[in-house]
CSV table of C-alpha atoms in Angstrom, one decimal:
chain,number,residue,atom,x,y,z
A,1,UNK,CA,61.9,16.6,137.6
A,2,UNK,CA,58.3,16.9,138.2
A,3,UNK,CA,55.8,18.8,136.1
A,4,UNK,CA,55.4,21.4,138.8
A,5,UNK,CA,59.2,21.7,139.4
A,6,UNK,CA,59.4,22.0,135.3
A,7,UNK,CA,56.4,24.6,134.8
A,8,UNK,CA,58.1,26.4,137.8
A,9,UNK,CA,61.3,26.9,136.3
A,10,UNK,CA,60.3,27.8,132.7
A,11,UNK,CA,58.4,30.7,133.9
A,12,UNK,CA,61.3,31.7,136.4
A,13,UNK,CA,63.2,31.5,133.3
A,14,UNK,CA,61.0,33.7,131.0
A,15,UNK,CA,60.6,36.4,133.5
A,16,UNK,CA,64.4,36.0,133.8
A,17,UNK,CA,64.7,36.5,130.0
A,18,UNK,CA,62.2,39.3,130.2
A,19,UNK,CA,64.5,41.5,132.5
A,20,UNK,CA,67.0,41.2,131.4
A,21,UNK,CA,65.8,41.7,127.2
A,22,UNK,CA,63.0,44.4,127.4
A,23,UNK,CA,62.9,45.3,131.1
A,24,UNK,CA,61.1,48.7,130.1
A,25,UNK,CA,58.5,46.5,128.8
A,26,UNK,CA,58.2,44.7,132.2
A,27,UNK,CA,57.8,48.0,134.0
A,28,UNK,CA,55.2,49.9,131.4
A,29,UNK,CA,53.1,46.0,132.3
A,30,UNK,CA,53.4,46.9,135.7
A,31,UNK,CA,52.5,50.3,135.8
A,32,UNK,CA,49.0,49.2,133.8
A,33,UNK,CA,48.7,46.9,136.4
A,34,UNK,CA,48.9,49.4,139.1
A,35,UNK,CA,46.5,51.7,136.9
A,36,UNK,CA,43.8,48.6,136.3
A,37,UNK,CA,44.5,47.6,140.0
A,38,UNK,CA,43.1,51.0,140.8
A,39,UNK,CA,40.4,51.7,138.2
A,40,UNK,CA,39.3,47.8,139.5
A,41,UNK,CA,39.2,49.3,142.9
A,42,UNK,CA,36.5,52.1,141.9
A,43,UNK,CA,34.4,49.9,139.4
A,44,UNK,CA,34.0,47.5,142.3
A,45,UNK,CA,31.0,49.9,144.5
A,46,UNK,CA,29.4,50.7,140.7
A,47,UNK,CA,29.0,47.1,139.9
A,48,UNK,CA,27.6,46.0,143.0
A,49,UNK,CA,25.3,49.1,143.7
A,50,UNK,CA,23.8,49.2,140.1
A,51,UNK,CA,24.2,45.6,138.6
A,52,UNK,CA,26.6,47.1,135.9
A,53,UNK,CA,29.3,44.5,133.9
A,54,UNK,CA,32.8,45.0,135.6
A,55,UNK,CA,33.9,46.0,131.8
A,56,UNK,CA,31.5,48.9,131.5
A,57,UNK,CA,31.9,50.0,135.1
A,58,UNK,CA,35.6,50.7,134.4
A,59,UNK,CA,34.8,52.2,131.2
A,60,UNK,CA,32.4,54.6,133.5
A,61,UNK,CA,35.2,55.4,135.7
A,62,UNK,CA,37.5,56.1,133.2
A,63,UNK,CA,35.1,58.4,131.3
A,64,UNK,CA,34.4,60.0,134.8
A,65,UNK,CA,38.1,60.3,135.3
A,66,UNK,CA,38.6,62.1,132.0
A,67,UNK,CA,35.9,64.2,132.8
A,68,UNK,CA,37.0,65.6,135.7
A,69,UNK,CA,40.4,66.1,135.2
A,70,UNK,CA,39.5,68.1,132.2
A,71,UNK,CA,37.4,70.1,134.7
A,72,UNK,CA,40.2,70.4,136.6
A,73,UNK,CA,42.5,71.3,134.1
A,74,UNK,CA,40.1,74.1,132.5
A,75,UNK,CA,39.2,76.1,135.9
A,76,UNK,CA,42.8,76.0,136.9
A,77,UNK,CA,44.7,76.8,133.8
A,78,UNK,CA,44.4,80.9,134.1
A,79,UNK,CA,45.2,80.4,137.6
A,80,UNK,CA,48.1,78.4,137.0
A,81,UNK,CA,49.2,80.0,134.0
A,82,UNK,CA,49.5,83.4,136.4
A,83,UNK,CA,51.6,81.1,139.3
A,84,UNK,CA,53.9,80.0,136.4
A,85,UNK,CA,54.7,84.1,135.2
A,86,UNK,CA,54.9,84.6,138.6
A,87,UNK,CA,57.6,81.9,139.0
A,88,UNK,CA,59.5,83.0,136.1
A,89,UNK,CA,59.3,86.4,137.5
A,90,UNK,CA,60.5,85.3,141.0
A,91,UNK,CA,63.2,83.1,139.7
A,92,UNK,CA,66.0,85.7,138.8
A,93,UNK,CA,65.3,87.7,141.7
A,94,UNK,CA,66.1,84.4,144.1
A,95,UNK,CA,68.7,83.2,142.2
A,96,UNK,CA,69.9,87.0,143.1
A,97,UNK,CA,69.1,87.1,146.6
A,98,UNK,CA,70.9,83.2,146.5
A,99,UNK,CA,74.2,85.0,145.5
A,100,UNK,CA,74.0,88.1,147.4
A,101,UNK,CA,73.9,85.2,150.1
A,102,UNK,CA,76.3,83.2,149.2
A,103,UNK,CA,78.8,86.0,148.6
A,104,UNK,CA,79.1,86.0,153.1
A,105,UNK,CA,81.0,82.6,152.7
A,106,UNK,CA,84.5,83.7,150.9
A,107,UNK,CA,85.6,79.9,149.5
A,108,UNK,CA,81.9,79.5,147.9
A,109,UNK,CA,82.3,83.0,146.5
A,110,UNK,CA,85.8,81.8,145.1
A,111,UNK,CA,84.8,79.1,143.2
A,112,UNK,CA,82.0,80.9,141.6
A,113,UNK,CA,84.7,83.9,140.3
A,114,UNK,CA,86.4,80.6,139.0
A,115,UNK,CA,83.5,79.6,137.2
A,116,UNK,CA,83.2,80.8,133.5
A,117,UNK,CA,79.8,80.9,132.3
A,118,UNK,CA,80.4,81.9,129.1
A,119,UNK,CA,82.6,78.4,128.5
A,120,UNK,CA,79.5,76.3,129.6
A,121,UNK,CA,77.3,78.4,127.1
A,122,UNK,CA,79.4,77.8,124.3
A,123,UNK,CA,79.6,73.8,124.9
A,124,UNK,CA,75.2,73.8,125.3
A,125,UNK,CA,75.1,75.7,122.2
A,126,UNK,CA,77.5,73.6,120.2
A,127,UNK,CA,75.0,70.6,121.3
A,128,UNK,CA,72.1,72.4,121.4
A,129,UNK,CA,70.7,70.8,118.2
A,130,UNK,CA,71.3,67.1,119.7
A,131,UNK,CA,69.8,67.9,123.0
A,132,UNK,CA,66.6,69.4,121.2
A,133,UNK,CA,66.3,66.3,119.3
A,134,UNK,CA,66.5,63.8,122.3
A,135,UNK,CA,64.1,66.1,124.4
A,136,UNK,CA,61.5,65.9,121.3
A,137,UNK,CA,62.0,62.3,120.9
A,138,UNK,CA,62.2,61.0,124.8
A,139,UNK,CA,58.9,63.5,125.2
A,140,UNK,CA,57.5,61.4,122.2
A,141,UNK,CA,58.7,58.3,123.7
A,142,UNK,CA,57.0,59.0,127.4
A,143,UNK,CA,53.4,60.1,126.0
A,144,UNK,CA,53.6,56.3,124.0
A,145,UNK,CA,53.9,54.9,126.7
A,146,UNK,CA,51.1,56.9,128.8
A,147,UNK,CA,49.3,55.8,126.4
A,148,UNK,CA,50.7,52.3,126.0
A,149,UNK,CA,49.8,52.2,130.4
A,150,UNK,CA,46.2,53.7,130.0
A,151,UNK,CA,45.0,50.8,127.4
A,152,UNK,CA,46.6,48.0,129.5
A,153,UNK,CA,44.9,49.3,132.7
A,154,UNK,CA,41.7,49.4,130.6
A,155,UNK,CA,42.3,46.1,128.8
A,156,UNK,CA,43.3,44.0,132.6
A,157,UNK,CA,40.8,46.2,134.2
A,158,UNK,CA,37.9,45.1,132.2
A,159,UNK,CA,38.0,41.5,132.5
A,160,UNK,CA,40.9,40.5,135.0
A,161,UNK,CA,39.0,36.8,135.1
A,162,UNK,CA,40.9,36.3,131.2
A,163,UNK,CA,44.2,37.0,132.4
A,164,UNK,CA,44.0,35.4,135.4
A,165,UNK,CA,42.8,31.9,133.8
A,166,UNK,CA,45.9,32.7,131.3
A,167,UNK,CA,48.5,32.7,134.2
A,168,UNK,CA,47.0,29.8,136.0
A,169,UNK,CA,47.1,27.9,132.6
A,170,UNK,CA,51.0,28.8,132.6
A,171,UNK,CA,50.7,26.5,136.2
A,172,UNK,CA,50.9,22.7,136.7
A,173,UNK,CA,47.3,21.5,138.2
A,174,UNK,CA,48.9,21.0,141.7
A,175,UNK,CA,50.2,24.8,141.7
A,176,UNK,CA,47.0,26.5,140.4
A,177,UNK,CA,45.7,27.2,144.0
A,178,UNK,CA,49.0,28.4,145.0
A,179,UNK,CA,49.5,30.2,142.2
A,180,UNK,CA,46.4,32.1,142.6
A,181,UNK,CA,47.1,32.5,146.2
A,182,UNK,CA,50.1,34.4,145.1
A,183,UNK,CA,48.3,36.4,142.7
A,184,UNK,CA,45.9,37.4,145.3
A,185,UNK,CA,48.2,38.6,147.6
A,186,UNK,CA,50.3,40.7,145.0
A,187,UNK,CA,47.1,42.5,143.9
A,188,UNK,CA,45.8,42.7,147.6
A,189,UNK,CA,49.5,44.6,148.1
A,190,UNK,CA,49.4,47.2,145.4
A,191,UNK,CA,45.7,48.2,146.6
A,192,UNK,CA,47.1,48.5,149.5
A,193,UNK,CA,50.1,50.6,148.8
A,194,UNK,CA,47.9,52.8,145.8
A,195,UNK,CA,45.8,53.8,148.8
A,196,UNK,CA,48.6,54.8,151.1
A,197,UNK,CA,50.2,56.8,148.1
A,198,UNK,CA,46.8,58.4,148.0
A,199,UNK,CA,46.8,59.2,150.9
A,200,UNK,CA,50.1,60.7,151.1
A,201,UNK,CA,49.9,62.5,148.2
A,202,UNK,CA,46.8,64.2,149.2
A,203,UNK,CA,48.7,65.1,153.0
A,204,UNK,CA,51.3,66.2,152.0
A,205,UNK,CA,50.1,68.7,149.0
A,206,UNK,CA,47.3,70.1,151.5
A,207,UNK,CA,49.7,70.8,154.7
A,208,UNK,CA,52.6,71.8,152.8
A,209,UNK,CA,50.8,74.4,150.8
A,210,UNK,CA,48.7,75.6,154.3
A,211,UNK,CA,52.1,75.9,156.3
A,212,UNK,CA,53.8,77.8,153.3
A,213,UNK,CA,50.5,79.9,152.7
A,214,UNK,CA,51.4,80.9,155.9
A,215,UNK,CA,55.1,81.4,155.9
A,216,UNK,CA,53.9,83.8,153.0
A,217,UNK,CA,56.0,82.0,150.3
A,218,UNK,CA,54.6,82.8,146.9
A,219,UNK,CA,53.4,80.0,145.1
A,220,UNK,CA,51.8,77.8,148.1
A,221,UNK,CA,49.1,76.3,146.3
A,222,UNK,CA,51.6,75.4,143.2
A,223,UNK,CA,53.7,74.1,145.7
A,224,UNK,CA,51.7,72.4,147.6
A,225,UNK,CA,50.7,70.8,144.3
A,226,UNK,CA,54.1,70.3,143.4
A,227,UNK,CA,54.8,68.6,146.7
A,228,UNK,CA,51.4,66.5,146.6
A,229,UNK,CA,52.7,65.0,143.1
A,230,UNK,CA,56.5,63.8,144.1
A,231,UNK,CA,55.5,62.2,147.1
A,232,UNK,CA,54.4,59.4,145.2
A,233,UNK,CA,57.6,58.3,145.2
A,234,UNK,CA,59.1,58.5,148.8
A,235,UNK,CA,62.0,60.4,150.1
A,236,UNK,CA,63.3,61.1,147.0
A,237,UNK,CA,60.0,62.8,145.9
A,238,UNK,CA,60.1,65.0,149.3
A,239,UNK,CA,63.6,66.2,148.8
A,240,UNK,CA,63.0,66.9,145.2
A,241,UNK,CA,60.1,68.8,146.1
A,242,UNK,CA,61.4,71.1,148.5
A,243,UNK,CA,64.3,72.6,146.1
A,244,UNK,CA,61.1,75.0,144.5
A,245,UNK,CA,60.2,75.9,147.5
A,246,UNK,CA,63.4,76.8,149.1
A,247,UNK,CA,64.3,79.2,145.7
A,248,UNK,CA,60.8,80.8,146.5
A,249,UNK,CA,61.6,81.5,149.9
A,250,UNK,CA,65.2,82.5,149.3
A,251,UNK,CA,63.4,85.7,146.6
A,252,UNK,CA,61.2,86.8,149.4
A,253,UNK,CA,63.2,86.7,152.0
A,254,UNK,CA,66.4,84.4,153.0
A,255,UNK,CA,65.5,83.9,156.7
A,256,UNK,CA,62.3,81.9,155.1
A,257,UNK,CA,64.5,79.3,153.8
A,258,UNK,CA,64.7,77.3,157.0
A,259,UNK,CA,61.6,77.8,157.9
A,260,UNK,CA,60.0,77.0,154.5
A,261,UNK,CA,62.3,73.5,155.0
A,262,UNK,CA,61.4,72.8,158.7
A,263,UNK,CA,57.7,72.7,156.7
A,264,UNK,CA,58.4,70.0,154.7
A,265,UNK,CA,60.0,68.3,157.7
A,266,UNK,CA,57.4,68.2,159.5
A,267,UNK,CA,54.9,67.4,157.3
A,268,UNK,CA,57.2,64.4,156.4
A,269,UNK,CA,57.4,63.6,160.3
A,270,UNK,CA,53.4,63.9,160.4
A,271,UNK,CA,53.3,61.8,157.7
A,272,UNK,CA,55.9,58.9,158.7
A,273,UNK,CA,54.2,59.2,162.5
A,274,UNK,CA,50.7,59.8,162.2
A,275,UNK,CA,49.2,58.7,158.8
A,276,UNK,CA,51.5,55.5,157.8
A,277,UNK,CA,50.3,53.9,161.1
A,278,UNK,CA,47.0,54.9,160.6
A,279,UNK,CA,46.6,53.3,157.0
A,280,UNK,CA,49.5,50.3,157.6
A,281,UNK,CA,47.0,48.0,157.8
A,282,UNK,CA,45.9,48.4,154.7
A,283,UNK,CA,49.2,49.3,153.2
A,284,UNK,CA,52.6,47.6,152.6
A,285,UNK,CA,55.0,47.8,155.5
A,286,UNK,CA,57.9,48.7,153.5
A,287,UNK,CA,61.6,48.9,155.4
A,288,UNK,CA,63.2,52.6,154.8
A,289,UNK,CA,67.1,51.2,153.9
A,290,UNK,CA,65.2,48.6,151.6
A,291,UNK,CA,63.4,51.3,149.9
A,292,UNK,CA,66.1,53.4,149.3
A,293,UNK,CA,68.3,50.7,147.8
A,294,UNK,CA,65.0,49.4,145.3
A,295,UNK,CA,65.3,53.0,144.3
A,296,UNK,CA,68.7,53.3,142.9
A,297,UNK,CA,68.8,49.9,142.2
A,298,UNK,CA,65.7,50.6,139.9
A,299,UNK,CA,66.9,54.4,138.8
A,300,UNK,CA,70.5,52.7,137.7
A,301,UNK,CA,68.7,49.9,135.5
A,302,UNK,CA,65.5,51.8,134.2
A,303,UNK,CA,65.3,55.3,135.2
A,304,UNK,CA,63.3,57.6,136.3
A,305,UNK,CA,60.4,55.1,135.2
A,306,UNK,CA,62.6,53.1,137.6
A,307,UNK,CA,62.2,55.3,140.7
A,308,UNK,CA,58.7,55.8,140.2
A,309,UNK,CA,57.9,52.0,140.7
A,310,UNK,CA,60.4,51.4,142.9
A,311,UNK,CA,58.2,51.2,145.8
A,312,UNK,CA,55.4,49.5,144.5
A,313,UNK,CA,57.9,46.5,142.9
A,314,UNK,CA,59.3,46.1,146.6
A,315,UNK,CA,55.6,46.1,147.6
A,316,UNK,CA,54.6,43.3,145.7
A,317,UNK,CA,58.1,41.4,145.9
A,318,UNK,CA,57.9,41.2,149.6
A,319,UNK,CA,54.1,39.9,149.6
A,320,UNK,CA,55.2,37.5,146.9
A,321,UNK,CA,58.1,36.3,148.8
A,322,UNK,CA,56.4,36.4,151.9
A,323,UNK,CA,52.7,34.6,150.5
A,324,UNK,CA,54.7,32.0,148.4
A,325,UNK,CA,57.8,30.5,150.3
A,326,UNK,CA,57.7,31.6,153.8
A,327,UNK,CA,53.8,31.0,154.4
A,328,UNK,CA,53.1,28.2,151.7
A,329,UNK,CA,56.7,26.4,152.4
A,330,UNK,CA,58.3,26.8,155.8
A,331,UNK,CA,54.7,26.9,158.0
A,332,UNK,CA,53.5,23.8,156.1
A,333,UNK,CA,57.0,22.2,156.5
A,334,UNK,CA,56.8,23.6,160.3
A,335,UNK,CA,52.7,22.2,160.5
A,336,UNK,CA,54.2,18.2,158.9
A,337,UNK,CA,57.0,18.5,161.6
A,338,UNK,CA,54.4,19.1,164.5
A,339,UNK,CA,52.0,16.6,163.2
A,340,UNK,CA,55.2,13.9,162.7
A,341,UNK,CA,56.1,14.6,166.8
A,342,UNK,CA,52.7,14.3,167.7
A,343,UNK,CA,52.7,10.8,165.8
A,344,UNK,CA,56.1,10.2,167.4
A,345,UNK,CA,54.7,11.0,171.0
A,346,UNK,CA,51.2,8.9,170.4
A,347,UNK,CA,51.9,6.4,168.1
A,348,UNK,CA,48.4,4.2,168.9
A,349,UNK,CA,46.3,7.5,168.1
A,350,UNK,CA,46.4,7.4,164.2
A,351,UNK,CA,47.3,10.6,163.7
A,352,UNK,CA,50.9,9.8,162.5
A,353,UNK,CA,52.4,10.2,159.2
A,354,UNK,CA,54.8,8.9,157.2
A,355,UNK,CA,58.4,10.1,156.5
């Protein structure tokens, strides 16, 4: 076995290992990366502009960051504060209107006289202490690891030149540019797909709360907001997102509900039609069935943390795939076989080589 078939396979191994041991650790990694990848992405103009060290740039952008989603957070929270009574307000009254509607369809209306509320009370309450106690601790465990993702991203962010010499060390000598290739590629691909989710995110919240603004749904901007947030996972993230707005619509008025859904339809045809082809380029092409499969496959293993990286994992796993066997193996295999015919066919010009 050669040193690069050996150093090959023990890393293969350990990521192996890895997945299969502490897989939530893999995927809190990766979610720094895509943070760092990002925060890299708006150093990069500061440092060259101004002279600044890449490590303080990113500091600068974080602090920036900070700064003005605090800003954020402090001139909306009165507003949003008044959206959310209003919500809770609207809720009983649509959840009202949903079963005066729901009473003109006799076998829907049977099963809910079947249904006995008081049994499905009794069973929360007798568990209600256990369910409070998991909600504490997985709301516990989720700002760790915010907070575990935000000091990796600044840690790889700051000098990405330390870890990159670390996983080229992992290499044998003859892999190293390869390697590095690879790595290349994999960052170039979540840039790539962090500025498409951008981008959706940001379409999708604006049109959404427009067309329901005009629908007069209550709640638009919230959401809009709502809808701008879950679209950075696709599909799932849409569908999700449209549930709020449907309940809203259905307390106003129930012919609204269709209405309020053809929005988000077509704000997810706009999207699929219009913006993906206009950012592709700079974006991961990314297959809808193969999408869809990453994301149970992920939600089953890890998730929820599962789903949201989903898209970006398939992002990088294709441009991996695609950057380290089919470009670096079967075009060079495909480039000796055309040289070897050429040899074949002029065997007095020098250019042949051997088997």
């Amino acid at each position: 076995m050669t040193r690069s078939t050996l150093s090959l396979t023990v890393l293969l191994i350990a990521f192996a290992l890895m997945c299969w041991l502490v897989p939530n650790a893999l995927l809190i990694g990766f979610a720094g990366a895509i943070l760092a990848v990002g925060l890299r992405a708006l150093a990069g103009p500061i440092v060259v502009k101004t002279g600044l060290g890449g490590g303080w740039a990113v500091l600068l952008v974080a602090v920036l960051i900070v700064l003005v989603l605090g800003l954020g957070v402090w001139a909306s929270i009165t507003p949003l504060s008044a959206q959310v009574q209003l919500f809770a307000q609207s809720a009983p009254q649509a959840l009202r209107s949903l079963q005066n509607y729901l009473s003109d369809f006799p076998w829907i209306q049977q099963q809910i006289e079947h249904f006995q509320p008081e049994r499905v009370i009794s069973a929360v309450g007798d568990q209600a202490a256990g369910m409070a106690a998991m909600g504490i601790s997985g709301t516990l465990g989720g700002l760790a690891n915010i907070v575990l993702i935000v000091l990796l991203a600044l840690y790889l962010a700051s000098e990405p030149s330390l870890y990159r010499r670390g996983f080229a060390a992992l290499l044998s000598p003859d892999l190293r540019p390869d390697g590095m290739h690879v790595l290349d590629a994999a960052g170039g691909a979540l840039r790539g797909w962090l500025l498409g989710a951008l981008c959706a995110m940001v379409f999708n919240g604006v049109l959404i709360w427009l067309g329901l603004w005009a629908l007069g749904v209550p709640l638009s901007p919230l959401l809009g907001a709502i809808a701008g947030l879950t679209s950075f996972v696709p599909y799932i993230g849409a569908i999700a997102a449209a549930l709020p707005a449907a309940l809203m619509a259905l307390g106003k008025d129930p012919s609204l509900v269709p209405w309020a859904l053809g929005v988000y339809f077509v704000v997810q045809m706009l999207e699929g039609n219009v913006l993906t082809p206009m950012v592709q380029k700079q974006t991961a092409d990314l297959p809808p069935a193969l999408l869809l499969l990453s994301q149970t496959v992920m939600g089953t293993v890890a998730g929820l943390l599962g789903v949201v990286l989903a898209a970006p994992i398939l992002a990088v796993a294709m441009t991996v795939v695609q950057a380290s066997y089919i470009k670096l193996r079967l075009e060079d295999r495909e480039d000796a076989e055309t040289v070897q015919a050429e040899g074949r066919a002029h065997p007095g010009s020098g250019n042949s080589i051997r088997p």
